PDB file of C-alpha atoms in Angstrom:
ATOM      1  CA  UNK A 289    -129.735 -95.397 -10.346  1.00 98.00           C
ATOM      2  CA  UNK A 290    -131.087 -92.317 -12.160  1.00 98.00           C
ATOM      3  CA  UNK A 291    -129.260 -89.098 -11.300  1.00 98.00           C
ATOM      4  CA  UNK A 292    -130.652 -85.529 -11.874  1.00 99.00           C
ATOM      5  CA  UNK A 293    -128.211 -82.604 -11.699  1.00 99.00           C
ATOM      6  CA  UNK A 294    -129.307 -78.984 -11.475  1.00 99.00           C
ATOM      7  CA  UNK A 295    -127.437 -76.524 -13.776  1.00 98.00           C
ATOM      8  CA  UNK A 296    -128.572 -72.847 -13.094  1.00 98.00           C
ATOM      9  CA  UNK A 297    -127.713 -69.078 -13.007  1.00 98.00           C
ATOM     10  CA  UNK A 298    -127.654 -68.372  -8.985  1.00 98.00           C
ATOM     11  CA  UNK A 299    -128.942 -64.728  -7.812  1.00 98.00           C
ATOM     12  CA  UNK A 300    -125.871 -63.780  -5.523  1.00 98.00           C
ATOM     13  CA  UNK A 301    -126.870 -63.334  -2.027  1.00 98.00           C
ATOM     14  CA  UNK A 302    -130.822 -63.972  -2.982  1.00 98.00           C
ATOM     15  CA  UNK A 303    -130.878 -67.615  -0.745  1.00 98.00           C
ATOM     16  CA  UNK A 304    -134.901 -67.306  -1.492  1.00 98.00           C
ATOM     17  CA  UNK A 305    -134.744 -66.912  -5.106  1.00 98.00           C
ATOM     18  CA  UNK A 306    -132.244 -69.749  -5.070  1.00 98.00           C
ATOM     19  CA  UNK A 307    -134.252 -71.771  -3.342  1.00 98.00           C
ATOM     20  CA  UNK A 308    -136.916 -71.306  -5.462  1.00 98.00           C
ATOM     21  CA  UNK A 309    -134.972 -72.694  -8.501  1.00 98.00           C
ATOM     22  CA  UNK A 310    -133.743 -75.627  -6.377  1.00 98.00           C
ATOM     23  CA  UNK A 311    -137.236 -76.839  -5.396  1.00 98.00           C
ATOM     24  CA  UNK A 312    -137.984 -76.505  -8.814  1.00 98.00           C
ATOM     25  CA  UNK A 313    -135.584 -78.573 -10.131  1.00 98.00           C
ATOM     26  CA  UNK A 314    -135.993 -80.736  -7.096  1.00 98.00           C
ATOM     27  CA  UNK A 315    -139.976 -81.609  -8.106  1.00 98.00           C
ATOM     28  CA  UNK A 316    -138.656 -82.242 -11.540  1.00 98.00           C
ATOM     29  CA  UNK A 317    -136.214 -84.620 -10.919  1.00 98.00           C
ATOM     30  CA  UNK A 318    -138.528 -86.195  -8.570  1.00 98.00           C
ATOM     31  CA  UNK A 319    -141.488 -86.600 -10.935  1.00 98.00           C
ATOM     32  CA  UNK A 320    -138.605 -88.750 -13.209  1.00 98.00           C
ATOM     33  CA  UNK A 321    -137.757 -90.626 -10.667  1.00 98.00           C
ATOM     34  CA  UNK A 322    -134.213 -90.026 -10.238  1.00 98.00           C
ATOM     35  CA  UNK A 323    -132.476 -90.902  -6.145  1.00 98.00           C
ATOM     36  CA  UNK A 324    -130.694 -87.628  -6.086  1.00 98.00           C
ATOM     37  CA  UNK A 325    -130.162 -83.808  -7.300  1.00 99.00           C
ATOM     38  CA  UNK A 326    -127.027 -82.643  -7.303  1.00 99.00           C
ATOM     39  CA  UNK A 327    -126.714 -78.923  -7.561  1.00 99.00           C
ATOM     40  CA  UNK A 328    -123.626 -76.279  -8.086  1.00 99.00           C
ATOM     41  CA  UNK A 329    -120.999 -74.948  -5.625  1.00 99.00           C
ATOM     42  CA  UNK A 330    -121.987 -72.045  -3.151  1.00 98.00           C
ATOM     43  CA  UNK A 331    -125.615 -72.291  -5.264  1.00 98.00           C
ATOM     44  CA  UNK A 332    -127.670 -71.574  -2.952  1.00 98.00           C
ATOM     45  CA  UNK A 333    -125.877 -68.358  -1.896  1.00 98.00           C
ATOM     46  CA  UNK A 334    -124.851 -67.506  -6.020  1.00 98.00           C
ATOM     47  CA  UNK A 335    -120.720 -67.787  -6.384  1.00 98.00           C
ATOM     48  CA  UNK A 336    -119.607 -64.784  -4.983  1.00 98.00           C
ATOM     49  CA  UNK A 337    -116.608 -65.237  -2.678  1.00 98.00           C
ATOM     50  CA  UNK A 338    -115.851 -61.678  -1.643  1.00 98.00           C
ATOM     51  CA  UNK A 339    -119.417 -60.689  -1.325  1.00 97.00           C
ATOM     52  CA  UNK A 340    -120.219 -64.031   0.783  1.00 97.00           C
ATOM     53  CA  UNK A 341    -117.734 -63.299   2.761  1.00 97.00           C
ATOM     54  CA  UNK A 342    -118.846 -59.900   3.322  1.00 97.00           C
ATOM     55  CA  UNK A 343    -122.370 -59.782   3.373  1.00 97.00           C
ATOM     56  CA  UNK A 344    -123.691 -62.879   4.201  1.00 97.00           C
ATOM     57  CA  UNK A 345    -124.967 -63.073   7.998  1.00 97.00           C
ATOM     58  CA  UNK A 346    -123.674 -66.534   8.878  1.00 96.00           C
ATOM     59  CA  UNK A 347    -126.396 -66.758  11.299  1.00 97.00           C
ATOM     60  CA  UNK A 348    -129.034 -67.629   8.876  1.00 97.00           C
ATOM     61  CA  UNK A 349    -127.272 -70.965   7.718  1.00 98.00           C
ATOM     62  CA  UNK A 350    -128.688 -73.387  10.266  1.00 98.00           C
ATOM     63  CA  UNK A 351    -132.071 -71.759   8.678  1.00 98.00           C
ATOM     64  CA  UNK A 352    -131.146 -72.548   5.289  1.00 98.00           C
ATOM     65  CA  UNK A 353    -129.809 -76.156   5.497  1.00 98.00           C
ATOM     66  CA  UNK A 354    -133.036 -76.517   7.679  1.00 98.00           C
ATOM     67  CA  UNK A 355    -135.323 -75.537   4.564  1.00 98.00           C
ATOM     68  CA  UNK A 356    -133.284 -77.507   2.291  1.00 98.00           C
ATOM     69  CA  UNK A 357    -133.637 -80.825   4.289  1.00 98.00           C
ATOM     70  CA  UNK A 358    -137.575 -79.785   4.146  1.00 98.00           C
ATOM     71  CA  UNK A 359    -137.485 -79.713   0.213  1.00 98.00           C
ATOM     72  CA  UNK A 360    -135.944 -83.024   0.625  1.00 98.00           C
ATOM     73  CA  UNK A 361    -138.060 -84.694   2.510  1.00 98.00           C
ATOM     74  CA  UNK A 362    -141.101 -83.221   0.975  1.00 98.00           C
ATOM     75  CA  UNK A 363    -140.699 -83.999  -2.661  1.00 98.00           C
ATOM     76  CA  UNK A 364    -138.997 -87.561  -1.617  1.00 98.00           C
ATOM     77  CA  UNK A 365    -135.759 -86.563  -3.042  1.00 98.00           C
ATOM     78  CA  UNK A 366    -131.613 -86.785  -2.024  1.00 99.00           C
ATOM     79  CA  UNK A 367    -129.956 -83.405  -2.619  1.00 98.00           C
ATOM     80  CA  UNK A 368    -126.153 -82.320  -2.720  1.00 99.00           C
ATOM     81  CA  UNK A 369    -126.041 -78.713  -1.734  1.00 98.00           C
ATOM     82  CA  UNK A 370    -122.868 -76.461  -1.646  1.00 98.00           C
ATOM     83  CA  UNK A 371    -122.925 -73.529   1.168  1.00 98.00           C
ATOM     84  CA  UNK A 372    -120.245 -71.694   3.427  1.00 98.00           C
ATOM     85  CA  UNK A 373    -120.056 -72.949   6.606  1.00 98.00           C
ATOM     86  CA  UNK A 374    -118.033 -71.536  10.113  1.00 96.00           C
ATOM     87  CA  UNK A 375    -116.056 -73.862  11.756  1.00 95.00           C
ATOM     88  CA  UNK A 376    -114.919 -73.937  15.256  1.00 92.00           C
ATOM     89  CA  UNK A 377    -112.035 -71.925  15.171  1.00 93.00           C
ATOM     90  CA  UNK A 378    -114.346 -69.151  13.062  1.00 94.00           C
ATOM     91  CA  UNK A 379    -113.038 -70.018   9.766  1.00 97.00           C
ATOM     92  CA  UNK A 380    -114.963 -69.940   6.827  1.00 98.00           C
ATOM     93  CA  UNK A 381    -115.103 -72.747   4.517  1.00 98.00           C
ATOM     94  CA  UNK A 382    -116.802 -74.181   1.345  1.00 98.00           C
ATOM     95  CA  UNK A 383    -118.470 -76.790   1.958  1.00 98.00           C
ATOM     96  CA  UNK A 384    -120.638 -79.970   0.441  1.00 98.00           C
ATOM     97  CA  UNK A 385    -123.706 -81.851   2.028  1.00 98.00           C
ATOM     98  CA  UNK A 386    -125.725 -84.960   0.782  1.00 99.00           C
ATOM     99  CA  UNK A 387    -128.950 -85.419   2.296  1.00 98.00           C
ATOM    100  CA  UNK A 388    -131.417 -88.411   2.127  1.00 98.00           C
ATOM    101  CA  UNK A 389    -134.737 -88.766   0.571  1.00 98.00           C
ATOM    102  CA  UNK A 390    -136.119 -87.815   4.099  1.00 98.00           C
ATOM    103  CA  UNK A 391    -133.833 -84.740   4.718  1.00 98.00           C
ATOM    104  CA  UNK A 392    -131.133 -86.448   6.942  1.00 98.00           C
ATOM    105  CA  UNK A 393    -127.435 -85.717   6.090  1.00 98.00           C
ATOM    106  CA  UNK A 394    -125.700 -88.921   5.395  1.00 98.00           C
ATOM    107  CA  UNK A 395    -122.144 -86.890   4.749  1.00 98.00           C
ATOM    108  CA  UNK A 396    -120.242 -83.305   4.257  1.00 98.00           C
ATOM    109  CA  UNK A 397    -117.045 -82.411   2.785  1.00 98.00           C
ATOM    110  CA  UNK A 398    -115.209 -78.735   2.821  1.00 98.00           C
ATOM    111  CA  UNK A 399    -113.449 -77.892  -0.164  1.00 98.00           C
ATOM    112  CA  UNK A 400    -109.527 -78.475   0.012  1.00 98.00           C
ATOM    113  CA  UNK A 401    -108.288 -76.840  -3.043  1.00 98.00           C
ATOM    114  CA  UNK A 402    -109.463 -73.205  -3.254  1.00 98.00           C
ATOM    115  CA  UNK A 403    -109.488 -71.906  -6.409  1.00 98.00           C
ATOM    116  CA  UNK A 404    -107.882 -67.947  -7.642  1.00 97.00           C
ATOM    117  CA  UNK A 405    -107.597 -65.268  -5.339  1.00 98.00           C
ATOM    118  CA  UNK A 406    -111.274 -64.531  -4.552  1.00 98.00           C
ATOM    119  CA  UNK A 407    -111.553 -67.759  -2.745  1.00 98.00           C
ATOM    120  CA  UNK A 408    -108.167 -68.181  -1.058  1.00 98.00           C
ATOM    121  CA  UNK A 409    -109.441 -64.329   0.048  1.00 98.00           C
ATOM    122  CA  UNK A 410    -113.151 -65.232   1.294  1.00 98.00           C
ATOM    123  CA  UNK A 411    -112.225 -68.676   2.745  1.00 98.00           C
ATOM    124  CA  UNK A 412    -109.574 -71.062   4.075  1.00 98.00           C
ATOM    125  CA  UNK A 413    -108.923 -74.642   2.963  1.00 98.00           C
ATOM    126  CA  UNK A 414    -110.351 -77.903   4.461  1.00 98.00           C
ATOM    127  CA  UNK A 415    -108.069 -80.475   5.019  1.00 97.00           C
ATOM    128  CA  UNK A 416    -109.980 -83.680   5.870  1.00 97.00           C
ATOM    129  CA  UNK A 417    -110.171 -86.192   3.074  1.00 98.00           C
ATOM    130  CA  UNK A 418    -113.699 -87.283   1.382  1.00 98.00           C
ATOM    131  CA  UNK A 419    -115.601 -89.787   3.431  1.00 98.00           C
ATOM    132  CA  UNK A 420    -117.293 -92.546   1.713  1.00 98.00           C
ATOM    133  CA  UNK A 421    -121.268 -93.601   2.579  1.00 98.00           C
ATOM    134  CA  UNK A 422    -123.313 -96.298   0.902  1.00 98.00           C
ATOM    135  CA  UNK A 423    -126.088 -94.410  -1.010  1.00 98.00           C
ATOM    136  CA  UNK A 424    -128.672 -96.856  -2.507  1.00 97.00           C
ATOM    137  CA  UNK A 425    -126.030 -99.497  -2.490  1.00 97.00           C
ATOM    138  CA  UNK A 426    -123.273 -97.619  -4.368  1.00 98.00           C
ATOM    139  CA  UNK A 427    -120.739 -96.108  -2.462  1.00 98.00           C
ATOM    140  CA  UNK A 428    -120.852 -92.423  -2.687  1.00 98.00           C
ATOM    141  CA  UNK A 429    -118.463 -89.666  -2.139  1.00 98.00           C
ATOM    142  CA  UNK A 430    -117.849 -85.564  -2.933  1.00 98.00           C
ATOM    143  CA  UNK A 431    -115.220 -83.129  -3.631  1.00 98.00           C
ATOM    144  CA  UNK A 432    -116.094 -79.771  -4.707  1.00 99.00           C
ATOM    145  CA  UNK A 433    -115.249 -77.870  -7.965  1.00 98.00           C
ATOM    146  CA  UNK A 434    -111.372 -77.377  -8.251  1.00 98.00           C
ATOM    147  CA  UNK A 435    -110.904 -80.125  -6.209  1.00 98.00           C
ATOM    148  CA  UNK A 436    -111.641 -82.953  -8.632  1.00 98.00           C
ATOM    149  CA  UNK A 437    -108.705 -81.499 -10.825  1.00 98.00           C
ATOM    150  CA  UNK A 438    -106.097 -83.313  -8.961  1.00 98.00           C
ATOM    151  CA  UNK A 439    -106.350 -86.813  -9.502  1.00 97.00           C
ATOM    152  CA  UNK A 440    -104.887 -87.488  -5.544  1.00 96.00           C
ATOM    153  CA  UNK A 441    -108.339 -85.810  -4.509  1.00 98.00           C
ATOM    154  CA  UNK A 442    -110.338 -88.080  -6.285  1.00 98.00           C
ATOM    155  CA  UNK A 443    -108.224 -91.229  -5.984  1.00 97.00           C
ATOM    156  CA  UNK A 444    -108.208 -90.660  -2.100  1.00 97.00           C
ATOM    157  CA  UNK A 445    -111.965 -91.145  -2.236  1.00 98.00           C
ATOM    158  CA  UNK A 446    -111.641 -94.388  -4.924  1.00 98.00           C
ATOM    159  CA  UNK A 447    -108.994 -95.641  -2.514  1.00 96.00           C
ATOM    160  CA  UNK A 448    -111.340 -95.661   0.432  1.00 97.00           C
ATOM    161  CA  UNK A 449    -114.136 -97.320  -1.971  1.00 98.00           C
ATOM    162  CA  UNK A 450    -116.108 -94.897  -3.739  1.00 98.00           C
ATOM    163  CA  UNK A 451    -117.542 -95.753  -6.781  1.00 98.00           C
ATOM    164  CA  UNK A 452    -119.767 -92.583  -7.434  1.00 98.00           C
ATOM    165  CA  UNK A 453    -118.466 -88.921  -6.817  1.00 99.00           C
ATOM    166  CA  UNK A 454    -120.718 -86.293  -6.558  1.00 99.00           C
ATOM    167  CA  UNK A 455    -119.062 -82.676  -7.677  1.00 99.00           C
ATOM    168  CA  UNK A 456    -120.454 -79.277  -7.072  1.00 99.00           C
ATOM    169  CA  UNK A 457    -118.787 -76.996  -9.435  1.00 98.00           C
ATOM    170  CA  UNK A 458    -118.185 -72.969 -10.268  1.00 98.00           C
ATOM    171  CA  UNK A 459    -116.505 -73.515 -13.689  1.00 98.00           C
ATOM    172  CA  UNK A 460    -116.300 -70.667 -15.564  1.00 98.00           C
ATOM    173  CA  UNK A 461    -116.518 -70.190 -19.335  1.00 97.00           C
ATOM    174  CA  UNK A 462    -113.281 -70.692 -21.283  1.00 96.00           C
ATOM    175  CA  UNK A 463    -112.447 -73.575 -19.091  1.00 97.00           C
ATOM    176  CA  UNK A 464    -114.189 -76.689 -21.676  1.00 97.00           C
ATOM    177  CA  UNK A 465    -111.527 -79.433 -21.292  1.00 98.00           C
ATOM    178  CA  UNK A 466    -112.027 -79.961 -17.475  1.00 98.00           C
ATOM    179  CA  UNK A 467    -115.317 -81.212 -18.137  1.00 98.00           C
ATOM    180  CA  UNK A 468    -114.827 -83.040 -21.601  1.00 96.00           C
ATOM    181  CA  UNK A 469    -111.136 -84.203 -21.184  1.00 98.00           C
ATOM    182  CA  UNK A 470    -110.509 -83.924 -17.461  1.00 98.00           C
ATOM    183  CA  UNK A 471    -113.186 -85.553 -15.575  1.00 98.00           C
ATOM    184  CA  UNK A 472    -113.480 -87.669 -18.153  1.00 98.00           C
ATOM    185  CA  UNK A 473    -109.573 -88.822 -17.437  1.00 98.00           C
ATOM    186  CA  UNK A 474    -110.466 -88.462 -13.410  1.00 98.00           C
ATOM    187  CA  UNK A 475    -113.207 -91.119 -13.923  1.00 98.00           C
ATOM    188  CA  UNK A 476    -111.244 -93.744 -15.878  1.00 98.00           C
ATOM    189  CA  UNK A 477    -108.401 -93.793 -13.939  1.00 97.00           C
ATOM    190  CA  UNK A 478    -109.940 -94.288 -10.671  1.00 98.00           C
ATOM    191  CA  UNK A 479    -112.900 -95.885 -12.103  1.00 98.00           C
ATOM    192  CA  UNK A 480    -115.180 -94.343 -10.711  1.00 98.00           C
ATOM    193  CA  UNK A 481    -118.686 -92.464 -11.843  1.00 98.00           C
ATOM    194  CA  UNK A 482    -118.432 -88.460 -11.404  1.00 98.00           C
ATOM    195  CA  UNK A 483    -121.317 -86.255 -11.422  1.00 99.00           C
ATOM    196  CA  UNK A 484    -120.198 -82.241 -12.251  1.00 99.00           C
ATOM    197  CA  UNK A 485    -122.468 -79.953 -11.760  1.00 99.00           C
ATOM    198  CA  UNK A 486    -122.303 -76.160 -12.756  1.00 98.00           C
ATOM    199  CA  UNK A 487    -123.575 -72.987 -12.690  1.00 98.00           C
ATOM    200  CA  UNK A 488    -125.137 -71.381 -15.681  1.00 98.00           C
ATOM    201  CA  UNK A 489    -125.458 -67.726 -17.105  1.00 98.00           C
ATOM    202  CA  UNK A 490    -123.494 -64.873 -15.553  1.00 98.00           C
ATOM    203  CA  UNK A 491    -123.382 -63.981 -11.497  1.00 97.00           C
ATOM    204  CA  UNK A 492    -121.218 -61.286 -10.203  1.00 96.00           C
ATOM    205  CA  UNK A 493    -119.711 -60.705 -13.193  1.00 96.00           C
ATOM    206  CA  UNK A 494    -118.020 -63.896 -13.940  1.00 96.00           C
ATOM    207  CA  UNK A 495    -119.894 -65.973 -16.894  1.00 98.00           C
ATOM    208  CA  UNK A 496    -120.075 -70.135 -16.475  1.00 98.00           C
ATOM    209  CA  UNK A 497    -119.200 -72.465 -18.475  1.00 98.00           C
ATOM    210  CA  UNK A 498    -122.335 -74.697 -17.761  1.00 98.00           C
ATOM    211  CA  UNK A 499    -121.281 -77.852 -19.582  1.00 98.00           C
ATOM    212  CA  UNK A 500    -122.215 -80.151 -16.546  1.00 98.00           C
ATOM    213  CA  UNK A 501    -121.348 -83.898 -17.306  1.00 98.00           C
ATOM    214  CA  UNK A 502    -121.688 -87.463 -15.776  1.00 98.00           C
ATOM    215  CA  UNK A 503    -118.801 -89.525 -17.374  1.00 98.00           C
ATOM    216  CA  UNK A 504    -118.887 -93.219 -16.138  1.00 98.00           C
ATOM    217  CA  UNK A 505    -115.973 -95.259 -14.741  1.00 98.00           C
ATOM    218  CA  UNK A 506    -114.875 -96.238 -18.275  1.00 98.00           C
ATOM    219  CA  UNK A 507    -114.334 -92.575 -18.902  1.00 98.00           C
ATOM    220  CA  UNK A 508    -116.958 -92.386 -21.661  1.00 98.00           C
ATOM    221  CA  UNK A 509    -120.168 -89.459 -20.672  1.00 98.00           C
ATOM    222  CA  UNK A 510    -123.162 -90.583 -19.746  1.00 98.00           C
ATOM    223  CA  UNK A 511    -124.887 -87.116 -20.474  1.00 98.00           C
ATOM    224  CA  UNK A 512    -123.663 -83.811 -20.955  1.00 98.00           C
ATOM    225  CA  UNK A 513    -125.502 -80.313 -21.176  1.00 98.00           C
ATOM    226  CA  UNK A 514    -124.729 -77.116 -22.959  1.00 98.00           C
ATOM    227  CA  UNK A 515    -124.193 -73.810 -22.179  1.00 98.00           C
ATOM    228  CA  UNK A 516    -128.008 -73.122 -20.802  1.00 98.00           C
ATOM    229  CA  UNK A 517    -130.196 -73.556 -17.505  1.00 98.00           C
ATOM    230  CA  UNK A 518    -131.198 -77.805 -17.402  1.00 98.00           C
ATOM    231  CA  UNK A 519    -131.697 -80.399 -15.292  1.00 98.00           C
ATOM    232  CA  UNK A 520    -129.312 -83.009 -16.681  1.00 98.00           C
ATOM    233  CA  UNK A 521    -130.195 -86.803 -16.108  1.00 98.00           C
ATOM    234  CA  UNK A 522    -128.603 -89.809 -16.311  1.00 98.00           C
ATOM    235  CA  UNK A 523    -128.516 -93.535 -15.313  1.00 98.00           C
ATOM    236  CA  UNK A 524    -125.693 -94.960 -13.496  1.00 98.00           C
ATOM    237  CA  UNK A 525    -125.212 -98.570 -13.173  1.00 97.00           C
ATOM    238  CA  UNK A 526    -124.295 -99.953  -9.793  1.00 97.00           C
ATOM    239  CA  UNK A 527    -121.975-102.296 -11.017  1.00 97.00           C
ATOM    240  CA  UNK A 528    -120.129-100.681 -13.214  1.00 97.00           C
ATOM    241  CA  UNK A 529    -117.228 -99.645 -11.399  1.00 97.00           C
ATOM    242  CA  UNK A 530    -116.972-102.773 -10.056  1.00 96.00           C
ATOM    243  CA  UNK A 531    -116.632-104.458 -13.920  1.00 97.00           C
ATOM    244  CA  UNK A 532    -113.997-101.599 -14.326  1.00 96.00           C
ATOM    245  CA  UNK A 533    -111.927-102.585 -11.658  1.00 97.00           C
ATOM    246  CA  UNK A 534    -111.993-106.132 -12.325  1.00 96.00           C
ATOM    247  CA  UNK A 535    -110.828-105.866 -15.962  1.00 96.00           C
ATOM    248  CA  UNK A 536    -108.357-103.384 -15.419  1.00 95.00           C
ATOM    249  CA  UNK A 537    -107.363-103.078 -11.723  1.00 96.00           C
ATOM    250  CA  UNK A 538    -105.739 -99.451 -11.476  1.00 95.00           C
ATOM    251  CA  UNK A 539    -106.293 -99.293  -7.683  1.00 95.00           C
ATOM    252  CA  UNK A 540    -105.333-103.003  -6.645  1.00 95.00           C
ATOM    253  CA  UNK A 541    -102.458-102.860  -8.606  1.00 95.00           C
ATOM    254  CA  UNK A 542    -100.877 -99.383  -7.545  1.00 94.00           C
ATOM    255  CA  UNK A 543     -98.026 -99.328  -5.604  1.00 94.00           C
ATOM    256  CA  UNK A 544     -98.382 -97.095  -2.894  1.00 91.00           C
ATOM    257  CA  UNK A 545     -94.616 -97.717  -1.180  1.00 92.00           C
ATOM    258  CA  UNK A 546     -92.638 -97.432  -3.938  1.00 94.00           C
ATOM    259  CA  UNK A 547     -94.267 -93.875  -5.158  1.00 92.00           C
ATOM    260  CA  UNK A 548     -93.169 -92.942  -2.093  1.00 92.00           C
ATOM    261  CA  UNK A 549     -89.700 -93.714  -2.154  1.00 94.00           C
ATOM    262  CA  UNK A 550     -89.850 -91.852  -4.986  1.00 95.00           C
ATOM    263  CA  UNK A 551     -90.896 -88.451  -2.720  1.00 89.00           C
ATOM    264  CA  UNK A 552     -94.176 -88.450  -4.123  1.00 80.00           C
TER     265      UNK A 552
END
């Protein structure tokens, strides 16, 4: 399965502009052929926690997640977008959505590890662990961002099956080993496929990283992109997790009881 992942520079609080750049990349990845775009945290809204939380009218969301499921369906093409969302007890939370080829949402996922003071003061944390989905017959979870840097997040979604994680990201510059040594580590010892995507250029002041990577369930990258704007591809094989486990069985093998007599 051919993945396409959108690396950018978001214009904070511009949703149109954004948009503009996602159906962009969204015809390009198309025209290759890949089954899904996977695109950077709070992208469409440019990562901006303070001024999100300040001067973005929540009201226009439905609007928004209703023009991305039309970009979707018209150019025939999954996306993973990253945008606040309210829940109902009025807290604000960032969140994760996969939607199908024809602009149906097949899962969501709200951050649970908030990241520096900007974000623990704009939102509050999830708490409801990543849900799995079969998505063309691998199955396919997401965290967001500073979530896959614990390896409990991302085992909690290999331990309910997933073989492919899909990762939203706001990494900034300065930060290279969590793409290149971290993720790399997350994917081989839950052997799983992880696909990081991240912003690009500077927004708000803060400069990214960019640096989005796919590494594969053996740890090694599939593809990796520099510092610039791109739209990274790369082919992921179904069955390679599967081989993984089999070889080297990390997750049958673990012992779940005894870690916690240990108090962990």
């Amino acid at each position: 399965m051919l993945l396409a992942l959108l690396q950018a520079n978001a214009a904070v609080l511009d949703p149109d502009a954004n948009l503009d750049s996602l159906e962009a990349a969204a015809a390009t990845a198309a025209a290759r052929g890949a089954a899904v775009l996977v695109t950077p945290e709070l992208f469409l809204v440019g990562y901006a926690p303070r001024r999100i939380r300040s001067g973005l009218d929540p009201d226009i969301l439905p609007a928004l997640r209703q023009r991305l499921a039309d970009i979707a369906r018209r150019h025939g093409i999954a996306l993973v977008y990253s945008l606040p969302r309210l829940t109902a007890q009025g807290e604000w939370q960032i969140s994760a959505t996969l939607l199908d080829a024809q602009g149906a949402s097949l899962l969501e996922y709200g951050k649970v590890h908030l990241f520096g003071p900007d974000e623990r003061a704009a939102f509050s944390p999830a708490t409801q662990p990543p849900a799995v989905v079969d998505f063309h017959g691998i199955p396919t979870s997401m965290v967001i961002c500073f979530d896959v840097e614990f390896p409990e997040t991302v085992r909690a979604a290999a331990s309910r099956g997933a073989e492919l994680l899909l990762v939203p990201t706001a990494l900034a510059h300065g930060f290279d080993d969590v793409p290149q040594v971290l993720l790399r580590a997350r994917a081989l010892e839950s052997q799983v496929s992880i696909a990081y995507a991240n912003h690009s250029g500077v927004e708000d002041g803060l400069r990214f990283l960019g640096g989005s990577v796919v590494a594969g369930p053996d740890g090694k990258l599939l593809a990796a992109a520099g510092a610039g704007a791109t739209v990274l591809f790369a082919e992921v094989d179904p069955a390679a997790a599967r081989r993984e486990r089999a070889e080297v069985p990390y997750l049958a093998e673990r012992r779940p009881d005894l870690y916690r007599d240990w108090g962990y």
